[in-house]
Coordinates of C-alpha atoms in Angstrom, one line a residue:
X1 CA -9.5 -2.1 -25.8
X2 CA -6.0 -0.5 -26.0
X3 CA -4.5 -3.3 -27.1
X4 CA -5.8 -5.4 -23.9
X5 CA -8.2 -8.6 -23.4
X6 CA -10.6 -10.2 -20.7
X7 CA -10.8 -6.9 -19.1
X8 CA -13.8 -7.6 -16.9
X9 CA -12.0 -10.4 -15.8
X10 CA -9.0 -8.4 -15.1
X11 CA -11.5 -6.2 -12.9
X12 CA -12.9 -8.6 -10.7
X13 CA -9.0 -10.4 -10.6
X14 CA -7.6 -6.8 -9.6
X15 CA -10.9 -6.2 -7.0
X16 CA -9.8 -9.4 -5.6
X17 CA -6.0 -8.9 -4.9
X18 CA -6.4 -5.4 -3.6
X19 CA -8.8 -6.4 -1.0
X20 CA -5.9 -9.1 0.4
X21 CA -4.7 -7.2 3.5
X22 CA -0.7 -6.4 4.0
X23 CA 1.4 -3.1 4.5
X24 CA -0.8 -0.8 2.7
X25 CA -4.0 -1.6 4.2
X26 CA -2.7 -1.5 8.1
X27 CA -1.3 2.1 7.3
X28 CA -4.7 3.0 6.4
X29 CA -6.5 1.3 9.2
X30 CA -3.7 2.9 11.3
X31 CA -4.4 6.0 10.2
X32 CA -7.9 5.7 10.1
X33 CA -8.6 4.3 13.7
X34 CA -6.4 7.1 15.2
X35 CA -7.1 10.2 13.4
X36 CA -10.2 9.3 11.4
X37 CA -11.6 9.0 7.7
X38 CA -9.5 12.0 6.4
X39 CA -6.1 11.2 7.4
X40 CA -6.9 7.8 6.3
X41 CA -8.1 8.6 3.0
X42 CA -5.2 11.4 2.4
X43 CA -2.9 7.4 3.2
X44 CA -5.0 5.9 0.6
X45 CA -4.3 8.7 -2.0
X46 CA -0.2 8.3 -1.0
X47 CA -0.3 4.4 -1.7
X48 CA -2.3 5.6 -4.7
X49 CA 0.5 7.6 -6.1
X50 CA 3.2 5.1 -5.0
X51 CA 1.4 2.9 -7.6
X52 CA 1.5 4.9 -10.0
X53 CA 5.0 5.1 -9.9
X54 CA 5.1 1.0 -10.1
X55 CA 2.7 1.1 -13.1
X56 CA 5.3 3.8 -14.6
X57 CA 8.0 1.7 -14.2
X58 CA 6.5 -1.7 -15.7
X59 CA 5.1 0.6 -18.3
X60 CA 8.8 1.5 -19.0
X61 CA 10.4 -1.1 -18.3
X62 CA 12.1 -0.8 -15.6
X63 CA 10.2 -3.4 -13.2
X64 CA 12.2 -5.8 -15.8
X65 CA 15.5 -4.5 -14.8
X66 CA 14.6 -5.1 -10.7
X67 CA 13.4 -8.7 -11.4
X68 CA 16.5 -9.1 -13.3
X69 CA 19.0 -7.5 -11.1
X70 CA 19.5 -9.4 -7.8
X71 CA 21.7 -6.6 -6.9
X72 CA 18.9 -3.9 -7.4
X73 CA 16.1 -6.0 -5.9
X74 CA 18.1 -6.5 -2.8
X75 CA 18.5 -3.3 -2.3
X76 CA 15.1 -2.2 -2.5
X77 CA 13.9 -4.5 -0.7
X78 CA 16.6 -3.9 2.4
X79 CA 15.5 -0.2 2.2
X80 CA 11.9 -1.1 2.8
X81 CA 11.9 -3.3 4.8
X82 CA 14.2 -0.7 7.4
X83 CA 11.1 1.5 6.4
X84 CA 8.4 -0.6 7.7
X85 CA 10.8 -1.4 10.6
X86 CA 11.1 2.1 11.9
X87 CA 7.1 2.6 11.0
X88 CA 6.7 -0.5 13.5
X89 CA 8.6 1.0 16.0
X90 CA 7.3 4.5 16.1
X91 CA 4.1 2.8 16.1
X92 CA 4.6 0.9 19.2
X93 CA 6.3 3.5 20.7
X94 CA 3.4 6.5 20.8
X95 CA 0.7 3.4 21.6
X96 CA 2.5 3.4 25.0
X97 CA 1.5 7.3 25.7
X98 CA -1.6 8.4 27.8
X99 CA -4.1 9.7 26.0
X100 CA -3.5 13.4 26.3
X101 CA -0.1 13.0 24.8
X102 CA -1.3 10.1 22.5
X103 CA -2.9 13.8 20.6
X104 CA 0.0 14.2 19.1
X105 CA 0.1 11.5 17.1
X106 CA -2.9 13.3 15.5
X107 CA -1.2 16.5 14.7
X108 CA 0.7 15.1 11.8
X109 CA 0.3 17.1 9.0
X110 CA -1.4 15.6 5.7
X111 CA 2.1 15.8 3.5
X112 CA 3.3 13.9 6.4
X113 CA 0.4 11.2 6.1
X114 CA 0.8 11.1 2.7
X115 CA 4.5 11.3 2.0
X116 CA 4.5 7.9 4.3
X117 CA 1.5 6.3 2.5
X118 CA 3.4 6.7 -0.9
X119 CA 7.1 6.0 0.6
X120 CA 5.7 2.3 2.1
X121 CA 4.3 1.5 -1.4
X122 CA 7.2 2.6 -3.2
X123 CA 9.5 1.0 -1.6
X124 CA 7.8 -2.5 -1.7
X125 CA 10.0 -4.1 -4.9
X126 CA 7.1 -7.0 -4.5
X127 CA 4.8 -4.4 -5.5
X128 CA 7.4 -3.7 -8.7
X129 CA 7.2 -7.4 -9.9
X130 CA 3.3 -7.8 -9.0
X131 CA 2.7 -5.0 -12.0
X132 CA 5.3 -6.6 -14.2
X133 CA 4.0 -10.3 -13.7
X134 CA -0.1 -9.6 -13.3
X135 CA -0.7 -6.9 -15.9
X136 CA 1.1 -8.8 -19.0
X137 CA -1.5 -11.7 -18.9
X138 CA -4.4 -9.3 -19.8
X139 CA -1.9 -7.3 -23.2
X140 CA -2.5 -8.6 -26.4
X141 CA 0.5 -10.6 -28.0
X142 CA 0.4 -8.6 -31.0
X143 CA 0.0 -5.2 -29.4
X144 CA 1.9 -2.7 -31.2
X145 CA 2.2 -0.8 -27.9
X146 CA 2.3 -2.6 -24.8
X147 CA 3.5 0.1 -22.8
X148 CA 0.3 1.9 -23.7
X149 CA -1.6 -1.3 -22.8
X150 CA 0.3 -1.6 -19.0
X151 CA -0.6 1.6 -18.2
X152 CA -4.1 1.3 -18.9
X153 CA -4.8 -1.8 -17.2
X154 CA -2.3 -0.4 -14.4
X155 CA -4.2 2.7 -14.1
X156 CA -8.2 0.6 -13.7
X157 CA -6.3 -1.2 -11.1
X158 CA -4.7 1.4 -9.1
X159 CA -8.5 3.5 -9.3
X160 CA -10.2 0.4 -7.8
X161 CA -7.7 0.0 -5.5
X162 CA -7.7 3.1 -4.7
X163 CA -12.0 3.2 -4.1
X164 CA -11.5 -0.1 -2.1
X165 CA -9.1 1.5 0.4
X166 CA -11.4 4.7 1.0
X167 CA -13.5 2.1 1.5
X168 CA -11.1 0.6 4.2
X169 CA -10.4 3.9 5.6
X170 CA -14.4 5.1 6.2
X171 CA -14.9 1.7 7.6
X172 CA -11.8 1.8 10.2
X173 CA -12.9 5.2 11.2
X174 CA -16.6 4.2 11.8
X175 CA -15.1 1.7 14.1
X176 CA -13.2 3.4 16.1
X177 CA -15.3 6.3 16.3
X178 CA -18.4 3.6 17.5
X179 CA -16.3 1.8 20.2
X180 CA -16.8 2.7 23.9
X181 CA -13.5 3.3 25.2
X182 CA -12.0 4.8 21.5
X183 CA -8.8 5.9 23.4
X184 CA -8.2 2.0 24.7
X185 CA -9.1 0.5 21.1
X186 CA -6.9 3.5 19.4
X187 CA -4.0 2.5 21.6
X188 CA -4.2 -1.3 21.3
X189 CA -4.6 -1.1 17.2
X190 CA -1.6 0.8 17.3
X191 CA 0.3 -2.0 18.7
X192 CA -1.3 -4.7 17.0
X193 CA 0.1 -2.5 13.6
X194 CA 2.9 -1.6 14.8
X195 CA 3.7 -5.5 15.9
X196 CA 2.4 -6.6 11.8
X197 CA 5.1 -3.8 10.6
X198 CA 7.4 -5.6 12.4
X199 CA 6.5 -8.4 10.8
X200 CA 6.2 -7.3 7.5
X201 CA 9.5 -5.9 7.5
X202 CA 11.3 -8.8 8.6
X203 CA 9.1 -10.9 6.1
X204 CA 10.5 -8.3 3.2
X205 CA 13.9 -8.4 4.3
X206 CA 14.5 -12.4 4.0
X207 CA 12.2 -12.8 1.3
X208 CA 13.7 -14.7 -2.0
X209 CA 14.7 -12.6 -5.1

């Protein structure tokens, strides 16, 4: 279809990879546990439309030129990992509030949610080279459009994705709602993510080209 093969396996493949947890998933939960389902699902839609713009790019060819470029890749990958860096830290920072100031954190507007959701995914280059190395192994050698191709399989990727973070976010909201003592759970998650950020952007900043 489209120039593509195996799809169904390319499914269950893609179904399997996007429920691995790592910065896109702990926004969401974030999110979720604090403010609940909506400002979680509103994250989900941002990473959504940060992978869009990583299926554009494969689609184009430009995911070539990143792998290619050590210059490039190291860039990118400096400028997200001071993203998920400062993410961390204003995590950590408003889980030490009481809980009447800890509101605040709720008051952020959903451009706000989003704009972050779609700024962490964008500026993830491994996300770049995932599209560019997982999507060719489903295109048809003889193709006579692989972009076409890329982003058809990226876009049954990035909606499953998409349907498994919802997912996420209804489930992290549930939880927290649920839990005796939401305030205490809210404020300990937020550390716990904001700690992983941490984490996550030092793991992005010295990883290999």
């Amino acid at each position: 279809m489209l120039g593509t093969h195996d799809l169904l396996l390319f499914v269950v493949a893609g179904l399997l990879l996007s429920i691995t947890p790592g910065a896109d998933t702990l926004y969401i939960v974030g999110r979720s546990a604090s403010q609940g389902f909506r400002a979680g699902a509103i994250a989900a839609f941002g990473i959504a439309t940060g992978c869009c713009v990583h299926i554009l790019a494969a689609a184009l060819g430009l995911s070539a030129l990143l792998y290619a470029s050590a210059a490039a890749f190291t860039v990118m990958k400096i400028a997200g990992a001071i993203y998920l860096v400062w993410i961390g830290i204003a995590l950590l920072r408003d889980s030490g509030r009481d809980v009447a100031a800890a509101r605040t954190f709720a008051a952020d507007s959903s451009g706000k949610i989003f704009l972050q959701g779609f700024v962490t995914n964008v500026l993830n280059p491994k996300v770049a080279i995932f599209f560019l190395a997982f999507l060719p192994q489903f295109i048809d050698r003889g193709t006579p459009n692989t972009a076409v191709a890329m982003l058809f399989l990226g876009l049954i990727f990035n909606l499953n994705g998409t349907l498994w973070n919802l997912a996420v976010a209804y489930g992290s909201a549930r939880i927290s709602r649920n839990i005796a003592g939401a305030s205490l759970f809210a404020r300990l998650s937020k550390r716990a993510a904001g700690g992983l950020f941490l984490f996550l952007g030092y793991k992005l900043a010295t990883s290999e080209h």
